[in-house]
GROMACS .gro file of C-alpha atoms in nm:
model
  356
    1UNK     CA    1   0.191   3.159   1.316
    2UNK     CA    2   0.063   3.145   0.959
    3UNK     CA    3  -0.314   3.110   1.057
    4UNK     CA    4  -0.436   3.201   1.374
    5UNK     CA    5  -0.326   3.611   1.379
    6UNK     CA    6  -0.483   3.590   1.058
    7UNK     CA    7  -0.816   3.396   1.157
    8UNK     CA    8  -0.777   3.656   1.471
    9UNK     CA    9  -1.036   3.425   1.667
   10UNK     CA   10  -1.000   3.656   2.012
   11UNK     CA   11  -0.825   3.513   2.305
   12UNK     CA   12  -1.022   3.229   2.327
   13UNK     CA   13  -0.956   3.125   2.004
   14UNK     CA   14  -0.590   3.179   2.037
   15UNK     CA   15  -0.574   2.915   2.364
   16UNK     CA   16  -0.826   2.671   2.154
   17UNK     CA   17  -0.533   2.648   1.887
   18UNK     CA   18  -0.210   2.640   2.088
   19UNK     CA   19  -0.401   2.379   2.303
   20UNK     CA   20  -0.425   2.171   1.935
   21UNK     CA   21  -0.179   2.225   1.815
   22UNK     CA   22  -0.022   2.073   2.139
   23UNK     CA   23  -0.235   1.834   2.164
   24UNK     CA   24  -0.135   1.684   1.801
   25UNK     CA   25   0.259   1.796   1.883
   26UNK     CA   26   0.144   1.454   2.112
   27UNK     CA   27  -0.093   1.222   1.937
   28UNK     CA   28   0.090   1.214   1.633
   29UNK     CA   29   0.404   1.006   1.787
   30UNK     CA   30   0.176   0.816   1.993
   31UNK     CA   31  -0.040   0.694   1.765
   32UNK     CA   32   0.301   0.558   1.560
   33UNK     CA   33   0.388   0.426   1.941
   34UNK     CA   34   0.029   0.276   2.024
   35UNK     CA   35   0.187  -0.052   1.918
   36UNK     CA   36   0.419  -0.070   2.239
   37UNK     CA   37   0.075   0.036   2.474
   38UNK     CA   38  -0.125  -0.320   2.315
   39UNK     CA   39  -0.151  -0.401   2.746
   40UNK     CA   40  -0.361  -0.003   2.812
   41UNK     CA   41  -0.717  -0.021   2.720
   42UNK     CA   42  -0.700   0.298   2.500
   43UNK     CA   43  -0.443   0.134   2.292
   44UNK     CA   44  -0.615   0.119   1.973
   45UNK     CA   45  -0.834   0.460   2.044
   46UNK     CA   46  -0.402   0.633   2.104
   47UNK     CA   47  -0.374   0.468   1.781
   48UNK     CA   48  -0.669   0.626   1.602
   49UNK     CA   49  -0.644   0.935   1.746
   50UNK     CA   50  -0.289   1.011   1.642
   51UNK     CA   51  -0.287   0.863   1.293
   52UNK     CA   52  -0.573   1.142   1.193
   53UNK     CA   53  -0.422   1.391   1.356
   54UNK     CA   54  -0.114   1.297   1.104
   55UNK     CA   55  -0.363   1.299   0.805
   56UNK     CA   56  -0.505   1.614   0.903
   57UNK     CA   57  -0.174   1.811   1.029
   58UNK     CA   58  -0.057   1.705   0.716
   59UNK     CA   59  -0.283   1.875   0.496
   60UNK     CA   60  -0.253   2.177   0.712
   61UNK     CA   61   0.107   2.182   0.647
   62UNK     CA   62   0.004   2.183   0.208
   63UNK     CA   63  -0.274   2.417   0.206
   64UNK     CA   64  -0.074   2.659   0.431
   65UNK     CA   65   0.233   2.655   0.196
   66UNK     CA   66  -0.002   2.692  -0.074
   67UNK     CA   67  -0.212   2.980   0.025
   68UNK     CA   68   0.161   3.163   0.106
   69UNK     CA   69   0.256   3.116  -0.323
   70UNK     CA   70  -0.032   3.256  -0.379
   71UNK     CA   71  -0.098   3.528  -0.126
   72UNK     CA   72   0.218   3.605  -0.330
   73UNK     CA   73   0.136   3.634  -0.598
   74UNK     CA   74  -0.206   3.807  -0.527
   75UNK     CA   75   0.065   4.043  -0.314
   76UNK     CA   76   0.298   4.141  -0.699
   77UNK     CA   77  -0.034   4.270  -0.828
   78UNK     CA   78  -0.189   4.451  -0.493
   79UNK     CA   79  -0.533   4.173  -0.448
   80UNK     CA   80  -0.382   4.115  -0.104
   81UNK     CA   81  -0.623   4.296   0.126
   82UNK     CA   82  -0.744   4.194   0.460
   83UNK     CA   83  -1.030   4.013   0.400
   84UNK     CA   84  -0.888   3.840   0.161
   85UNK     CA   85  -0.557   3.699   0.403
   86UNK     CA   86  -0.863   3.673   0.712
   87UNK     CA   87  -1.062   3.452   0.443
   88UNK     CA   88  -0.755   3.218   0.323
   89UNK     CA   89  -0.621   3.142   0.625
   90UNK     CA   90  -1.016   3.030   0.739
   91UNK     CA   91  -1.088   2.817   0.416
   92UNK     CA   92  -0.731   2.600   0.506
   93UNK     CA   93  -0.811   2.478   0.823
   94UNK     CA   94  -1.172   2.417   0.694
   95UNK     CA   95  -1.040   2.237   0.349
   96UNK     CA   96  -0.810   1.980   0.570
   97UNK     CA   97  -1.059   1.904   0.795
   98UNK     CA   98  -1.297   1.806   0.451
   99UNK     CA   99  -0.998   1.625   0.281
  100UNK     CA  100  -0.950   1.476   0.550
  101UNK     CA  101  -1.307   1.301   0.595
  102UNK     CA  102  -1.343   1.238   0.256
  103UNK     CA  103  -1.005   1.039   0.261
  104UNK     CA  104  -1.125   0.885   0.610
  105UNK     CA  105  -1.467   0.727   0.388
  106UNK     CA  106  -1.274   0.653   0.077
  107UNK     CA  107  -1.007   0.439   0.374
  108UNK     CA  108  -1.232   0.275   0.542
  109UNK     CA  109  -1.433   0.135   0.233
  110UNK     CA  110  -1.400  -0.240   0.082
  111UNK     CA  111  -1.160  -0.140  -0.182
  112UNK     CA  112  -1.314  -0.142  -0.533
  113UNK     CA  113  -1.185  -0.355  -0.797
  114UNK     CA  114  -0.986  -0.271  -1.069
  115UNK     CA  115  -0.979  -0.438  -1.412
  116UNK     CA  116  -0.657  -0.445  -1.604
  117UNK     CA  117  -0.550  -0.643  -1.913
  118UNK     CA  118  -0.212  -0.747  -1.973
  119UNK     CA  119  -0.157  -0.825  -2.345
  120UNK     CA  120   0.109  -1.114  -2.359
  121UNK     CA  121   0.251  -1.166  -2.757
  122UNK     CA  122   0.257  -1.565  -2.822
  123UNK     CA  123  -0.028  -1.630  -2.556
  124UNK     CA  124  -0.124  -1.983  -2.590
  125UNK     CA  125  -0.574  -2.006  -2.632
  126UNK     CA  126  -0.553  -2.217  -2.292
  127UNK     CA  127  -0.400  -1.914  -2.142
  128UNK     CA  128  -0.619  -1.662  -2.263
  129UNK     CA  129  -0.830  -1.508  -2.043
  130UNK     CA  130  -0.583  -1.628  -1.662
  131UNK     CA  131  -0.645  -1.427  -1.431
  132UNK     CA  132  -0.476  -1.333  -1.116
  133UNK     CA  133  -0.595  -1.095  -0.791
  134UNK     CA  134  -0.414  -0.872  -0.636
  135UNK     CA  135  -0.405  -0.782  -0.331
  136UNK     CA  136  -0.108  -0.543  -0.170
  137UNK     CA  137  -0.014  -0.341   0.155
  138UNK     CA  138  -0.249  -0.417   0.368
  139UNK     CA  139  -0.083  -0.275   0.678
  140UNK     CA  140  -0.301  -0.478   0.937
  141UNK     CA  141  -0.190  -0.301   1.240
  142UNK     CA  142  -0.263  -0.017   1.461
  143UNK     CA  143  -0.633   0.086   1.237
  144UNK     CA  144  -0.664  -0.243   1.013
  145UNK     CA  145  -0.762  -0.513   1.204
  146UNK     CA  146  -0.992  -0.847   1.056
  147UNK     CA  147  -1.300  -0.703   1.009
  148UNK     CA  148  -1.154  -0.532   0.724
  149UNK     CA  149  -0.952  -0.780   0.606
  150UNK     CA  150  -1.272  -1.025   0.639
  151UNK     CA  151  -1.431  -0.808   0.415
  152UNK     CA  152  -1.158  -0.795   0.150
  153UNK     CA  153  -1.107  -1.182   0.143
  154UNK     CA  154  -1.478  -1.217   0.023
  155UNK     CA  155  -1.476  -0.993  -0.218
  156UNK     CA  156  -1.182  -1.150  -0.374
  157UNK     CA  157  -1.346  -1.523  -0.312
  158UNK     CA  158  -1.589  -1.384  -0.524
  159UNK     CA  159  -1.420  -1.304  -0.841
  160UNK     CA  160  -1.299  -1.666  -0.886
  161UNK     CA  161  -0.930  -1.608  -1.004
  162UNK     CA  162  -0.711  -1.860  -1.143
  163UNK     CA  163  -0.428  -1.750  -0.868
  164UNK     CA  164  -0.408  -1.474  -0.633
  165UNK     CA  165  -0.069  -1.296  -0.522
  166UNK     CA  166  -0.041  -1.116  -0.185
  167UNK     CA  167   0.268  -0.849  -0.310
  168UNK     CA  168   0.376  -0.743   0.081
  169UNK     CA  169   0.316  -0.529   0.346
  170UNK     CA  170   0.080  -0.732   0.488
  171UNK     CA  171   0.103  -0.654   0.816
  172UNK     CA  172   0.272  -0.385   1.052
  173UNK     CA  173   0.299  -0.583   1.424
  174UNK     CA  174   0.478  -0.902   1.514
  175UNK     CA  175   0.273  -1.229   1.456
  176UNK     CA  176   0.178  -1.251   1.858
  177UNK     CA  177   0.025  -0.945   1.843
  178UNK     CA  178  -0.149  -0.974   1.477
  179UNK     CA  179  -0.199  -1.350   1.438
  180UNK     CA  180  -0.612  -1.330   1.504
  181UNK     CA  181  -0.651  -1.023   1.265
  182UNK     CA  182  -0.446  -1.214   0.981
  183UNK     CA  183  -0.623  -1.515   1.006
  184UNK     CA  184  -0.908  -1.467   0.727
  185UNK     CA  185  -0.584  -1.501   0.479
  186UNK     CA  186  -0.678  -1.848   0.522
  187UNK     CA  187  -1.024  -1.804   0.343
  188UNK     CA  188  -0.826  -1.739   0.036
  189UNK     CA  189  -0.930  -1.975  -0.239
  190UNK     CA  190  -0.790  -1.990  -0.599
  191UNK     CA  191  -0.750  -2.319  -0.856
  192UNK     CA  192  -0.369  -2.266  -0.833
  193UNK     CA  193  -0.331  -2.117  -0.468
  194UNK     CA  194  -0.269  -1.773  -0.329
  195UNK     CA  195   0.090  -1.632  -0.304
  196UNK     CA  196   0.278  -1.392  -0.107
  197UNK     CA  197   0.571  -1.215  -0.116
  198UNK     CA  198   0.715  -1.021   0.192
  199UNK     CA  199   0.725  -0.634   0.165
  200UNK     CA  200   0.976  -0.358   0.376
  201UNK     CA  201   0.693  -0.405   0.638
  202UNK     CA  202   0.753  -0.750   0.664
  203UNK     CA  203   1.084  -0.690   0.825
  204UNK     CA  204   1.025  -0.409   1.016
  205UNK     CA  205   0.748  -0.684   1.196
  206UNK     CA  206   1.009  -1.025   1.204
  207UNK     CA  207   1.004  -1.121   0.821
  208UNK     CA  208   1.050  -1.491   0.982
  209UNK     CA  209   0.783  -1.536   1.200
  210UNK     CA  210   0.535  -1.381   0.959
  211UNK     CA  211   0.690  -1.599   0.710
  212UNK     CA  212   0.604  -1.926   0.878
  213UNK     CA  213   0.299  -1.792   0.977
  214UNK     CA  214   0.146  -1.707   0.610
  215UNK     CA  215   0.268  -2.121   0.547
  216UNK     CA  216   0.049  -2.139   0.852
  217UNK     CA  217  -0.209  -1.993   0.714
  218UNK     CA  218  -0.201  -2.164   0.377
  219UNK     CA  219  -0.021  -1.952   0.148
  220UNK     CA  220   0.265  -1.999  -0.093
  221UNK     CA  221   0.529  -1.826   0.010
  222UNK     CA  222   0.771  -1.720  -0.253
  223UNK     CA  223   1.159  -1.640  -0.198
  224UNK     CA  224   1.328  -1.672  -0.467
  225UNK     CA  225   1.150  -1.955  -0.588
  226UNK     CA  226   0.844  -2.058  -0.836
  227UNK     CA  227   0.608  -2.276  -0.935
  228UNK     CA  228   0.454  -2.333  -1.245
  229UNK     CA  229   0.085  -2.380  -1.358
  230UNK     CA  230  -0.015  -2.609  -1.606
  231UNK     CA  231  -0.400  -2.525  -1.810
  232UNK     CA  232  -0.416  -2.837  -2.183
  233UNK     CA  233  -0.035  -2.800  -2.306
  234UNK     CA  234   0.023  -2.407  -2.198
  235UNK     CA  235   0.218  -2.357  -1.886
  236UNK     CA  236   0.283  -2.038  -1.694
  237UNK     CA  237   0.466  -1.955  -1.427
  238UNK     CA  238   0.420  -1.786  -1.117
  239UNK     CA  239   0.751  -1.682  -0.966
  240UNK     CA  240   0.800  -1.396  -0.628
  241UNK     CA  241   1.044  -1.220  -0.431
  242UNK     CA  242   1.185  -1.098  -0.121
  243UNK     CA  243   1.154  -0.682  -0.093
  244UNK     CA  244   1.416  -0.511  -0.267
  245UNK     CA  245   1.572  -0.384   0.077
  246UNK     CA  246   1.521  -0.773   0.222
  247UNK     CA  247   1.906  -0.793   0.219
  248UNK     CA  248   1.973  -0.543   0.471
  249UNK     CA  249   1.794  -0.715   0.734
  250UNK     CA  250   1.891  -1.102   0.661
  251UNK     CA  251   2.174  -1.126   0.361
  252UNK     CA  252   2.049  -1.452   0.326
  253UNK     CA  253   1.719  -1.278   0.141
  254UNK     CA  254   1.870  -1.089  -0.065
  255UNK     CA  255   1.611  -1.064  -0.430
  256UNK     CA  256   1.726  -1.262  -0.710
  257UNK     CA  257   1.448  -1.206  -0.967
  258UNK     CA  258   1.688  -1.402  -1.154
  259UNK     CA  259   1.722  -1.675  -0.934
  260UNK     CA  260   1.348  -1.711  -0.897
  261UNK     CA  261   1.309  -1.792  -1.256
  262UNK     CA  262   1.605  -2.055  -1.235
  263UNK     CA  263   1.554  -2.405  -1.399
  264UNK     CA  264   1.157  -2.333  -1.539
  265UNK     CA  265   1.064  -2.603  -1.768
  266UNK     CA  266   1.100  -2.496  -2.142
  267UNK     CA  267   0.775  -2.503  -2.229
  268UNK     CA  268   0.649  -2.233  -1.981
  269UNK     CA  269   0.492  -2.029  -2.181
  270UNK     CA  270   0.472  -1.705  -1.972
  271UNK     CA  271   0.652  -1.579  -1.685
  272UNK     CA  272   0.494  -1.348  -1.409
  273UNK     CA  273   0.730  -1.232  -1.107
  274UNK     CA  274   0.504  -1.129  -0.788
  275UNK     CA  275   0.759  -0.834  -0.627
  276UNK     CA  276   0.688  -0.581  -0.387
  277UNK     CA  277   0.862  -0.256  -0.498
  278UNK     CA  278   0.847  -0.158  -0.893
  279UNK     CA  279   1.209  -0.086  -0.903
  280UNK     CA  280   1.276  -0.476  -0.917
  281UNK     CA  281   1.160  -0.434  -1.270
  282UNK     CA  282   1.496  -0.346  -1.423
  283UNK     CA  283   1.638  -0.693  -1.308
  284UNK     CA  284   1.288  -0.871  -1.349
  285UNK     CA  285   1.353  -0.732  -1.692
  286UNK     CA  286   1.666  -0.854  -1.739
  287UNK     CA  287   1.589  -1.251  -1.666
  288UNK     CA  288   1.302  -1.245  -1.899
  289UNK     CA  289   0.991  -1.217  -1.722
  290UNK     CA  290   0.691  -1.096  -1.914
  291UNK     CA  291   0.512  -0.918  -1.594
  292UNK     CA  292   0.580  -0.792  -1.303
  293UNK     CA  293   0.311  -0.745  -1.032
  294UNK     CA  294   0.370  -0.480  -0.740
  295UNK     CA  295   0.261  -0.233  -0.508
  296UNK     CA  296   0.478  -0.112  -0.269
  297UNK     CA  297   0.361   0.284  -0.337
  298UNK     CA  298  -0.004   0.318  -0.249
  299UNK     CA  299   0.003   0.552  -0.564
  300UNK     CA  300   0.133   0.812  -0.331
  301UNK     CA  301  -0.236   0.767  -0.103
  302UNK     CA  302  -0.294   1.170  -0.103
  303UNK     CA  303  -0.127   1.408  -0.246
  304UNK     CA  304   0.137   1.512  -0.203
  305UNK     CA  305   0.325   1.253  -0.180
  306UNK     CA  306   0.195   1.133  -0.485
  307UNK     CA  307   0.459   1.367  -0.662
  308UNK     CA  308   0.774   1.232  -0.401
  309UNK     CA  309   0.705   0.855  -0.503
  310UNK     CA  310   0.920   0.899  -0.892
  311UNK     CA  311   1.237   0.983  -0.630
  312UNK     CA  312   1.249   0.632  -0.553
  313UNK     CA  313   1.079   0.411  -0.779
  314UNK     CA  314   1.014   0.364  -1.171
  315UNK     CA  315   0.643   0.379  -1.164
  316UNK     CA  316   0.374   0.549  -0.914
  317UNK     CA  317   0.064   0.338  -1.055
  318UNK     CA  318  -0.124   0.115  -1.261
  319UNK     CA  319  -0.022  -0.075  -1.620
  320UNK     CA  320   0.373   0.061  -1.703
  321UNK     CA  321   0.604  -0.118  -1.934
  322UNK     CA  322   0.938  -0.116  -1.934
  323UNK     CA  323   1.148  -0.269  -2.255
  324UNK     CA  324   0.983  -0.629  -2.293
  325UNK     CA  325   0.804  -0.602  -1.907
  326UNK     CA  326   0.479  -0.524  -1.823
  327UNK     CA  327   0.507  -0.367  -1.449
  328UNK     CA  328   0.144  -0.319  -1.283
  329UNK     CA  329   0.147  -0.110  -0.958
  330UNK     CA  330  -0.138  -0.110  -0.703
  331UNK     CA  331  -0.210   0.177  -0.480
  332UNK     CA  332  -0.272  -0.023  -0.246
  333UNK     CA  333  -0.603  -0.183  -0.098
  334UNK     CA  334  -0.511  -0.064   0.241
  335UNK     CA  335  -0.351   0.214   0.381
  336UNK     CA  336  -0.069   0.276   0.587
  337UNK     CA  337  -0.026   0.572   0.881
  338UNK     CA  338  -0.383   0.824   0.885
  339UNK     CA  339  -0.638   0.676   0.760
  340UNK     CA  340  -0.695   0.893   0.447
  341UNK     CA  341  -0.679   0.829   0.062
  342UNK     CA  342  -0.753   1.080  -0.158
  343UNK     CA  343  -0.713   1.066  -0.566
  344UNK     CA  344  -0.565   0.756  -0.494
  345UNK     CA  345  -0.816   0.504  -0.409
  346UNK     CA  346  -0.760   0.127  -0.270
  347UNK     CA  347  -0.749  -0.170  -0.487
  348UNK     CA  348  -0.806  -0.537  -0.556
  349UNK     CA  349  -0.675  -0.572  -0.895
  350UNK     CA  350  -0.858  -0.894  -1.096
  351UNK     CA  351  -0.465  -0.934  -1.432
  352UNK     CA  352  -0.597  -1.124  -1.676
  353UNK     CA  353  -0.374  -1.208  -1.964
  354UNK     CA  354  -0.485  -1.180  -2.319
  355UNK     CA  355  -0.333  -1.215  -2.681
  356UNK     CA  356  -0.143  -0.913  -2.769
   0.00000   0.00000   0.00000
């Protein structure tokens, strides 16, 4: 209604526009529901078509709203002539398509490595340079498969970390459907091991089954628990909590940072918490943790969703401080829904502890 009449493509163009709109109306929900059509030969292609359409439609909507605001401002100053109206109407779908294509390339390339140094007061010399490689929000499912995950695992192992942290939302689908595609996680290798905590999407996909599967793959699943890693006379604690909303699915899985730290030896010098959602931070700070590694937000994934993250989470991305607690929020290693990242690149994060 806002673009096609202004473009004035003639009756054939209007018919094509209506057909595309009708197709998108069907493709978007079909893409989300494609996992239910797994036995259908074209289910993966349907997922791709639906998710790409969702990403394109999102940009079309946002750009159309911005165009209307711009035209309103130009009207006030008497500068909204017919050529401007038509030119901007043509520009909106072209820009939306360009953003979607760039976002697709950004989403599908192997995530870059982001280096983060976290200063810890009183850090023992033996722990200076201790590295944890974090991957988060992989969302193995309709459009992220075994090959994508294989490339991520290879890149993580090449960093030779002391520990690996997987901070939730690893899957979008059942163990039965995705077991083949998550197998590369078994190749993760680090001196002190690879650790996994649940995200909200594990609970949408059958958390108990995925917890068992992650353990079968050789990962240490931390459910309000911790392990102690030692370097000489110094010790470091890596703890993990279940997802912030886990109790809505299973009361026994209620997230509890204080329980995760309970019973830690007195000589532990650094306390690190793996928590899928940044909003676990206040409880983590109360429990005496020094660093929390989180994900969930995707950094917004693409505009304008980054603007809405602060409505639910204290941090959107990067290294932030809450009282005595450092919180690093990953932009995610995969993506959810549309294969599209714009202004929020995916990442593999190498966190190093350094002396403050």
